[in-house]
């Protein structure tokens, strides 16, 4: 393990299990390194999902390859681990485990192949039902792609909306209003709680999202706080904007949040096997 203040590696005795939730001390500088309170992890045996506590069985192995997103099959929570590996250059010698700052690490592992039967989670932003019910000639291509995704590909995803989407669709008076609301009435509704409101405020204060309309920041905060995989939108100015992606990822990382992919339906075509 690395001491955060001085960067010196702290050597652990040879063992196959790592007991978390204790303090280790860096010998050179004496600073205590606090590990997060977690269940013991036995390499090559059982790992535990932090949110639901269910044990996940892994095949026998002496090291765990980190740096990818893994899922707990029972509860479906995705956990991002830092891009590092166990150092095994000398099998008989004491091993070192190199990690990013340990308070960021959540050990909740399962091979990603176990998640193949779980649908990706996607947040449907207001412009998607709006485009689906639109008939303006200048938007014909975007409307056609929206309808194609909604009618033919949507079942491959677990879709969510929020009260913010319903409020935006209910605002004003326009010819397709009833059709738009009917389109999303059966989708799961995410709660706009205090955490979501606080995260949205941070986005606005940092200039990442506009003050008005305030809903743009809330859409992104909902997808981030609920750890969804995608946010689907036609708002390419404030949301699906590649120039904002890196800043959003950095800000979410500092807040301990995952970052959804902010995309349009053109970026969500089905997977095709190579011919």
mmCIF file of C-alpha atoms in Angstrom:
data_model
loop_
_atom_site.group_PDB
_atom_site.id
_atom_site.type_symbol
_atom_site.label_atom_id
_atom_site.label_comp_id
_atom_site.label_asym_id
_atom_site.label_seq_id
_atom_site.Cartn_x
_atom_site.Cartn_y
_atom_site.Cartn_z
ATOM 1 C CA UNK A 1 0.000 0.000 0.000
ATOM 2 C CA UNK A 2 1.190 3.527 -0.607
ATOM 3 C CA UNK A 3 1.293 6.225 2.029
ATOM 4 C CA UNK A 4 -0.584 9.191 0.596
ATOM 5 C CA UNK A 5 1.502 11.965 2.249
ATOM 6 C CA UNK A 6 4.982 10.704 1.288
ATOM 7 C CA UNK A 7 4.253 8.182 -1.482
ATOM 8 C CA UNK A 8 6.408 5.434 0.050
ATOM 9 C CA UNK A 9 5.177 1.861 -0.391
ATOM 10 C CA UNK A 10 4.197 0.119 2.847
ATOM 11 C CA UNK A 11 5.020 -3.580 2.733
ATOM 12 C CA UNK A 12 2.532 -6.141 4.017
ATOM 13 C CA UNK A 13 3.415 -9.675 5.174
ATOM 14 C CA UNK A 14 2.678 -12.499 2.728
ATOM 15 C CA UNK A 15 -0.942 -13.570 2.975
ATOM 16 C CA UNK A 16 -3.832 -14.591 0.748
ATOM 17 C CA UNK A 17 -6.431 -12.451 2.459
ATOM 18 C CA UNK A 18 -6.633 -8.731 3.077
ATOM 19 C CA UNK A 19 -8.374 -7.538 6.219
ATOM 20 C CA UNK A 20 -9.815 -4.081 5.595
ATOM 21 C CA UNK A 21 -11.140 -1.550 8.051
ATOM 22 C CA UNK A 22 -7.889 -1.110 10.024
ATOM 23 C CA UNK A 23 -5.032 1.379 10.110
ATOM 24 C CA UNK A 24 -1.619 0.802 8.616
ATOM 25 C CA UNK A 25 1.360 3.041 9.324
ATOM 26 C CA UNK A 26 3.981 4.291 6.909
ATOM 27 C CA UNK A 27 7.335 3.513 8.507
ATOM 28 C CA UNK A 28 9.276 6.429 6.983
ATOM 29 C CA UNK A 29 6.854 9.220 7.901
ATOM 30 C CA UNK A 30 4.693 7.542 10.572
ATOM 31 C CA UNK A 31 1.404 8.689 9.075
ATOM 32 C CA UNK A 32 -1.515 6.298 9.536
ATOM 33 C CA UNK A 33 -3.151 5.070 6.334
ATOM 34 C CA UNK A 34 -6.849 4.444 6.892
ATOM 35 C CA UNK A 35 -8.484 1.688 4.866
ATOM 36 C CA UNK A 36 -12.240 1.839 4.232
ATOM 37 C CA UNK A 37 -14.454 -0.306 6.498
ATOM 38 C CA UNK A 38 -15.257 -3.323 4.342
ATOM 39 C CA UNK A 39 -15.683 -7.042 4.741
ATOM 40 C CA UNK A 40 -12.536 -9.180 4.540
ATOM 41 C CA UNK A 41 -11.535 -10.033 0.995
ATOM 42 C CA UNK A 42 -10.149 -13.500 0.304
ATOM 43 C CA UNK A 43 -8.342 -13.599 -3.019
ATOM 44 C CA UNK A 44 -9.599 -16.344 -5.293
ATOM 45 C CA UNK A 45 -12.477 -17.250 -2.954
ATOM 46 C CA UNK A 46 -15.415 -15.019 -2.015
ATOM 47 C CA UNK A 47 -15.883 -11.265 -2.384
ATOM 48 C CA UNK A 48 -18.719 -9.265 -0.952
ATOM 49 C CA UNK A 49 -20.856 -6.586 -2.569
ATOM 50 C CA UNK A 50 -20.871 -3.554 -0.296
ATOM 51 C CA UNK A 51 -24.440 -2.364 -1.009
ATOM 52 C CA UNK A 52 -26.226 -5.700 -0.571
ATOM 53 C CA UNK A 53 -23.665 -7.793 1.340
ATOM 54 C CA UNK A 54 -24.076 -10.829 -0.892
ATOM 55 C CA UNK A 55 -20.991 -13.010 -1.330
ATOM 56 C CA UNK A 56 -19.787 -13.363 -4.932
ATOM 57 C CA UNK A 57 -17.863 -16.512 -5.859
ATOM 58 C CA UNK A 58 -14.768 -16.027 -8.012
ATOM 59 C CA UNK A 59 -12.701 -18.810 -9.597
ATOM 60 C CA UNK A 60 -9.345 -19.547 -7.937
ATOM 61 C CA UNK A 61 -6.705 -16.950 -8.747
ATOM 62 C CA UNK A 62 -3.803 -15.268 -7.000
ATOM 63 C CA UNK A 63 -4.413 -11.784 -8.321
ATOM 64 C CA UNK A 64 -7.316 -9.556 -9.234
ATOM 65 C CA UNK A 65 -7.083 -7.426 -12.352
ATOM 66 C CA UNK A 66 -8.413 -3.971 -11.505
ATOM 67 C CA UNK A 67 -9.258 -1.013 -13.697
ATOM 68 C CA UNK A 68 -12.673 -2.012 -15.075
ATOM 69 C CA UNK A 69 -16.293 -1.781 -14.041
ATOM 70 C CA UNK A 70 -17.684 -4.892 -12.395
ATOM 71 C CA UNK A 71 -21.195 -5.656 -11.281
ATOM 72 C CA UNK A 72 -22.759 -7.470 -8.345
ATOM 73 C CA UNK A 73 -25.273 -9.861 -9.885
ATOM 74 C CA UNK A 74 -27.837 -9.827 -7.031
ATOM 75 C CA UNK A 75 -28.224 -6.064 -6.686
ATOM 76 C CA UNK A 76 -26.785 -4.836 -10.011
ATOM 77 C CA UNK A 77 -24.579 -2.112 -8.539
ATOM 78 C CA UNK A 78 -21.587 -1.198 -10.707
ATOM 79 C CA UNK A 79 -18.291 -0.424 -8.979
ATOM 80 C CA UNK A 80 -15.350 1.335 -10.613
ATOM 81 C CA UNK A 81 -11.946 0.163 -9.441
ATOM 82 C CA UNK A 82 -8.581 1.914 -9.986
ATOM 83 C CA UNK A 83 -6.281 0.716 -12.821
ATOM 84 C CA UNK A 84 -3.748 -1.290 -10.816
ATOM 85 C CA UNK A 85 -2.782 -4.935 -10.220
ATOM 86 C CA UNK A 86 -1.404 -7.009 -7.408
ATOM 87 C CA UNK A 87 2.369 -7.167 -7.669
ATOM 88 C CA UNK A 88 3.491 -10.789 -7.864
ATOM 89 C CA UNK A 89 6.951 -10.440 -9.359
ATOM 90 C CA UNK A 90 8.367 -12.590 -6.558
ATOM 91 C CA UNK A 91 6.049 -15.373 -5.452
ATOM 92 C CA UNK A 92 7.978 -16.221 -2.289
ATOM 93 C CA UNK A 93 8.478 -12.632 -1.189
ATOM 94 C CA UNK A 94 5.988 -10.415 0.650
ATOM 95 C CA UNK A 95 3.528 -8.909 -1.803
ATOM 96 C CA UNK A 96 2.514 -5.290 -2.179
ATOM 97 C CA UNK A 97 -0.906 -4.081 -3.189
ATOM 98 C CA UNK A 98 -0.752 -0.760 -5.017
ATOM 99 C CA UNK A 99 -3.965 1.256 -4.970
ATOM 100 C CA UNK A 100 -5.202 4.754 -5.665
ATOM 101 C CA UNK A 101 -6.144 6.759 -2.517
ATOM 102 C CA UNK A 102 -7.744 4.027 -0.485
ATOM 103 C CA UNK A 103 -10.817 5.959 0.614
ATOM 104 C CA UNK A 104 -11.928 5.934 -3.050
ATOM 105 C CA UNK A 105 -11.714 2.156 -3.356
ATOM 106 C CA UNK A 106 -14.842 0.033 -3.058
ATOM 107 C CA UNK A 107 -14.058 -3.669 -3.258
ATOM 108 C CA UNK A 108 -17.133 -5.214 -4.820
ATOM 109 C CA UNK A 109 -16.084 -7.601 -7.525
ATOM 110 C CA UNK A 110 -17.617 -9.978 -9.945
ATOM 111 C CA UNK A 111 -16.517 -10.909 -13.427
ATOM 112 C CA UNK A 112 -18.229 -8.610 -15.905
ATOM 113 C CA UNK A 113 -19.396 -11.637 -17.870
ATOM 114 C CA UNK A 114 -21.825 -12.358 -15.033
ATOM 115 C CA UNK A 115 -23.572 -9.100 -15.934
ATOM 116 C CA UNK A 116 -24.396 -10.144 -19.489
ATOM 117 C CA UNK A 117 -28.034 -10.793 -18.563
ATOM 118 C CA UNK A 118 -28.501 -7.326 -17.041
ATOM 119 C CA UNK A 119 -29.768 -4.501 -19.192
ATOM 120 C CA UNK A 120 -27.878 -1.184 -19.234
ATOM 121 C CA UNK A 121 -29.558 1.586 -17.259
ATOM 122 C CA UNK A 122 -30.571 4.676 -19.210
ATOM 123 C CA UNK A 123 -32.081 8.032 -18.275
ATOM 124 C CA UNK A 124 -34.557 9.399 -20.804
ATOM 125 C CA UNK A 125 -34.257 13.181 -20.973
ATOM 126 C CA UNK A 126 -37.196 15.363 -22.006
ATOM 127 C CA UNK A 127 -36.144 15.910 -25.616
ATOM 128 C CA UNK A 128 -36.471 12.185 -26.453
ATOM 129 C CA UNK A 129 -40.282 11.903 -26.089
ATOM 130 C CA UNK A 130 -40.566 15.408 -27.513
ATOM 131 C CA UNK A 131 -38.738 14.414 -30.714
ATOM 132 C CA UNK A 132 -40.639 11.136 -30.940
ATOM 133 C CA UNK A 133 -43.950 13.011 -31.160
ATOM 134 C CA UNK A 134 -42.623 15.847 -33.322
ATOM 135 C CA UNK A 135 -43.291 16.209 -37.049
ATOM 136 C CA UNK A 136 -41.163 19.183 -38.112
ATOM 137 C CA UNK A 137 -39.571 18.538 -41.541
ATOM 138 C CA UNK A 138 -36.221 20.074 -40.559
ATOM 139 C CA UNK A 139 -35.885 17.434 -37.785
ATOM 140 C CA UNK A 140 -37.013 14.497 -39.923
ATOM 141 C CA UNK A 141 -33.775 12.480 -39.632
ATOM 142 C CA UNK A 142 -33.485 12.921 -35.860
ATOM 143 C CA UNK A 143 -37.171 12.126 -35.389
ATOM 144 C CA UNK A 144 -36.847 8.959 -37.475
ATOM 145 C CA UNK A 145 -33.833 7.768 -35.445
ATOM 146 C CA UNK A 146 -35.650 8.538 -32.180
ATOM 147 C CA UNK A 147 -38.656 6.491 -33.232
ATOM 148 C CA UNK A 148 -36.458 3.660 -34.483
ATOM 149 C CA UNK A 149 -34.633 3.437 -31.144
ATOM 150 C CA UNK A 150 -37.800 3.759 -29.070
ATOM 151 C CA UNK A 151 -39.857 1.212 -31.019
ATOM 152 C CA UNK A 152 -37.187 -1.350 -31.918
ATOM 153 C CA UNK A 153 -34.242 -1.045 -29.520
ATOM 154 C CA UNK A 154 -35.539 0.373 -26.238
ATOM 155 C CA UNK A 155 -36.377 -3.044 -24.750
ATOM 156 C CA UNK A 156 -32.653 -3.801 -24.536
ATOM 157 C CA UNK A 157 -32.338 -1.108 -21.829
ATOM 158 C CA UNK A 158 -33.899 -0.380 -18.462
ATOM 159 C CA UNK A 159 -35.282 3.134 -18.865
ATOM 160 C CA UNK A 160 -35.884 5.797 -16.217
ATOM 161 C CA UNK A 161 -37.313 9.289 -16.087
ATOM 162 C CA UNK A 162 -37.922 11.752 -13.238
ATOM 163 C CA UNK A 163 -40.466 14.294 -12.118
ATOM 164 C CA UNK A 164 -38.312 16.881 -13.896
ATOM 165 C CA UNK A 165 -39.084 15.236 -17.251
ATOM 166 C CA UNK A 166 -42.806 15.145 -16.452
ATOM 167 C CA UNK A 167 -42.779 18.810 -15.380
ATOM 168 C CA UNK A 168 -41.043 19.900 -18.584
ATOM 169 C CA UNK A 169 -43.423 17.891 -20.759
ATOM 170 C CA UNK A 170 -46.419 19.292 -18.840
ATOM 171 C CA UNK A 171 -45.275 22.910 -19.135
ATOM 172 C CA UNK A 172 -47.084 25.170 -21.590
ATOM 173 C CA UNK A 173 -49.568 24.059 -24.223
ATOM 174 C CA UNK A 174 -48.508 22.388 -27.474
ATOM 175 C CA UNK A 175 -50.242 19.984 -29.900
ATOM 176 C CA UNK A 176 -48.302 16.815 -28.963
ATOM 177 C CA UNK A 177 -48.320 17.316 -25.192
ATOM 178 C CA UNK A 178 -50.688 14.453 -24.376
ATOM 179 C CA UNK A 179 -48.808 12.095 -26.689
ATOM 180 C CA UNK A 180 -45.477 12.949 -25.073
ATOM 181 C CA UNK A 181 -46.779 12.308 -21.565
ATOM 182 C CA UNK A 182 -48.457 9.059 -22.613
ATOM 183 C CA UNK A 183 -45.185 7.855 -24.114
ATOM 184 C CA UNK A 184 -43.310 7.928 -20.795
ATOM 185 C CA UNK A 185 -46.100 7.177 -18.328
ATOM 186 C CA UNK A 186 -44.970 3.579 -17.756
ATOM 187 C CA UNK A 187 -41.253 4.301 -17.222
ATOM 188 C CA UNK A 188 -39.670 4.013 -13.771
ATOM 189 C CA UNK A 189 -39.483 7.295 -11.868
ATOM 190 C CA UNK A 190 -36.294 8.410 -10.068
ATOM 191 C CA UNK A 191 -36.700 10.409 -6.865
ATOM 192 C CA UNK A 192 -35.264 13.935 -6.862
ATOM 193 C CA UNK A 193 -33.755 13.786 -3.373
ATOM 194 C CA UNK A 194 -31.464 16.133 -1.449
ATOM 195 C CA UNK A 195 -28.293 14.528 -2.812
ATOM 196 C CA UNK A 196 -29.465 15.092 -6.389
ATOM 197 C CA UNK A 197 -30.301 18.744 -5.643
ATOM 198 C CA UNK A 198 -26.894 19.328 -4.022
ATOM 199 C CA UNK A 199 -25.004 17.760 -6.933
ATOM 200 C CA UNK A 200 -27.000 19.831 -9.432
ATOM 201 C CA UNK A 201 -26.064 22.966 -7.463
ATOM 202 C CA UNK A 202 -22.385 22.035 -7.726
ATOM 203 C CA UNK A 203 -22.701 21.630 -11.507
ATOM 204 C CA UNK A 204 -24.209 25.106 -11.805
ATOM 205 C CA UNK A 205 -21.763 26.756 -9.403
ATOM 206 C CA UNK A 206 -18.797 25.338 -11.340
ATOM 207 C CA UNK A 207 -20.230 26.604 -14.631
ATOM 208 C CA UNK A 208 -20.632 23.097 -16.003
ATOM 209 C CA UNK A 209 -24.401 23.481 -16.436
ATOM 210 C CA UNK A 210 -26.444 26.628 -17.018
ATOM 211 C CA UNK A 211 -28.277 28.420 -14.225
ATOM 212 C CA UNK A 212 -31.317 28.530 -16.499
ATOM 213 C CA UNK A 213 -32.783 26.185 -17.391
ATOM 214 C CA UNK A 214 -32.079 24.557 -14.035
ATOM 215 C CA UNK A 215 -33.437 21.230 -15.281
ATOM 216 C CA UNK A 216 -30.302 20.439 -17.325
ATOM 217 C CA UNK A 217 -28.155 20.140 -14.186
ATOM 218 C CA UNK A 218 -30.836 18.042 -12.489
ATOM 219 C CA UNK A 219 -30.989 15.561 -15.372
ATOM 220 C CA UNK A 220 -27.241 14.932 -15.176
ATOM 221 C CA UNK A 221 -27.270 14.807 -11.365
ATOM 222 C CA UNK A 222 -30.022 12.182 -11.410
ATOM 223 C CA UNK A 223 -28.140 9.956 -13.839
ATOM 224 C CA UNK A 224 -24.909 10.355 -11.848
ATOM 225 C CA UNK A 225 -26.357 9.846 -8.351
ATOM 226 C CA UNK A 226 -28.310 6.752 -9.409
ATOM 227 C CA UNK A 227 -25.249 5.392 -11.278
ATOM 228 C CA UNK A 228 -26.981 4.971 -14.613
ATOM 229 C CA UNK A 229 -24.996 3.984 -17.678
ATOM 230 C CA UNK A 230 -26.419 6.489 -20.178
ATOM 231 C CA UNK A 231 -28.306 9.760 -20.399
ATOM 232 C CA UNK A 232 -30.155 9.894 -23.722
ATOM 233 C CA UNK A 233 -30.888 13.362 -25.056
ATOM 234 C CA UNK A 234 -31.083 15.620 -28.100
ATOM 235 C CA UNK A 235 -29.768 18.571 -26.068
ATOM 236 C CA UNK A 236 -26.308 18.746 -27.636
ATOM 237 C CA UNK A 237 -25.534 22.239 -26.350
ATOM 238 C CA UNK A 238 -25.744 21.641 -22.598
ATOM 239 C CA UNK A 239 -25.808 17.837 -22.206
ATOM 240 C CA UNK A 240 -24.465 15.651 -25.059
ATOM 241 C CA UNK A 241 -21.498 17.967 -25.525
ATOM 242 C CA UNK A 242 -18.103 16.285 -25.844
ATOM 243 C CA UNK A 243 -16.338 19.475 -24.721
ATOM 244 C CA UNK A 244 -17.946 19.087 -21.283
ATOM 245 C CA UNK A 245 -17.347 15.366 -20.860
ATOM 246 C CA UNK A 246 -13.875 15.495 -19.311
ATOM 247 C CA UNK A 247 -14.732 18.271 -16.837
ATOM 248 C CA UNK A 248 -17.864 16.379 -15.826
ATOM 249 C CA UNK A 249 -15.885 13.176 -15.219
ATOM 250 C CA UNK A 250 -13.276 15.005 -13.122
ATOM 251 C CA UNK A 251 -15.904 16.770 -11.028
ATOM 252 C CA UNK A 252 -17.910 13.594 -10.461
ATOM 253 C CA UNK A 253 -14.759 11.711 -9.476
ATOM 254 C CA UNK A 254 -14.013 14.296 -6.789
ATOM 255 C CA UNK A 255 -17.561 13.870 -5.470
ATOM 256 C CA UNK A 256 -17.336 10.064 -5.555
ATOM 257 C CA UNK A 257 -19.926 9.736 -8.338
ATOM 258 C CA UNK A 258 -19.962 7.748 -11.541
ATOM 259 C CA UNK A 259 -20.403 9.586 -14.837
ATOM 260 C CA UNK A 260 -23.037 8.412 -17.318
ATOM 261 C CA UNK A 261 -22.435 8.611 -21.051
ATOM 262 C CA UNK A 262 -24.345 11.660 -22.344
ATOM 263 C CA UNK A 263 -25.383 10.646 -25.841
ATOM 264 C CA UNK A 264 -27.938 11.007 -28.622
ATOM 265 C CA UNK A 265 -29.806 8.063 -30.201
ATOM 266 C CA UNK A 266 -27.257 8.104 -33.053
ATOM 267 C CA UNK A 267 -24.653 6.868 -30.559
ATOM 268 C CA UNK A 268 -26.792 4.005 -29.283
ATOM 269 C CA UNK A 269 -27.107 1.679 -32.231
ATOM 270 C CA UNK A 270 -27.305 -2.033 -31.356
ATOM 271 C CA UNK A 271 -24.164 -4.125 -31.105
ATOM 272 C CA UNK A 272 -23.334 -5.927 -34.327
ATOM 273 C CA UNK A 273 -21.108 -8.978 -34.486
ATOM 274 C CA UNK A 274 -18.221 -8.564 -36.977
ATOM 275 C CA UNK A 275 -18.710 -10.410 -40.242
#
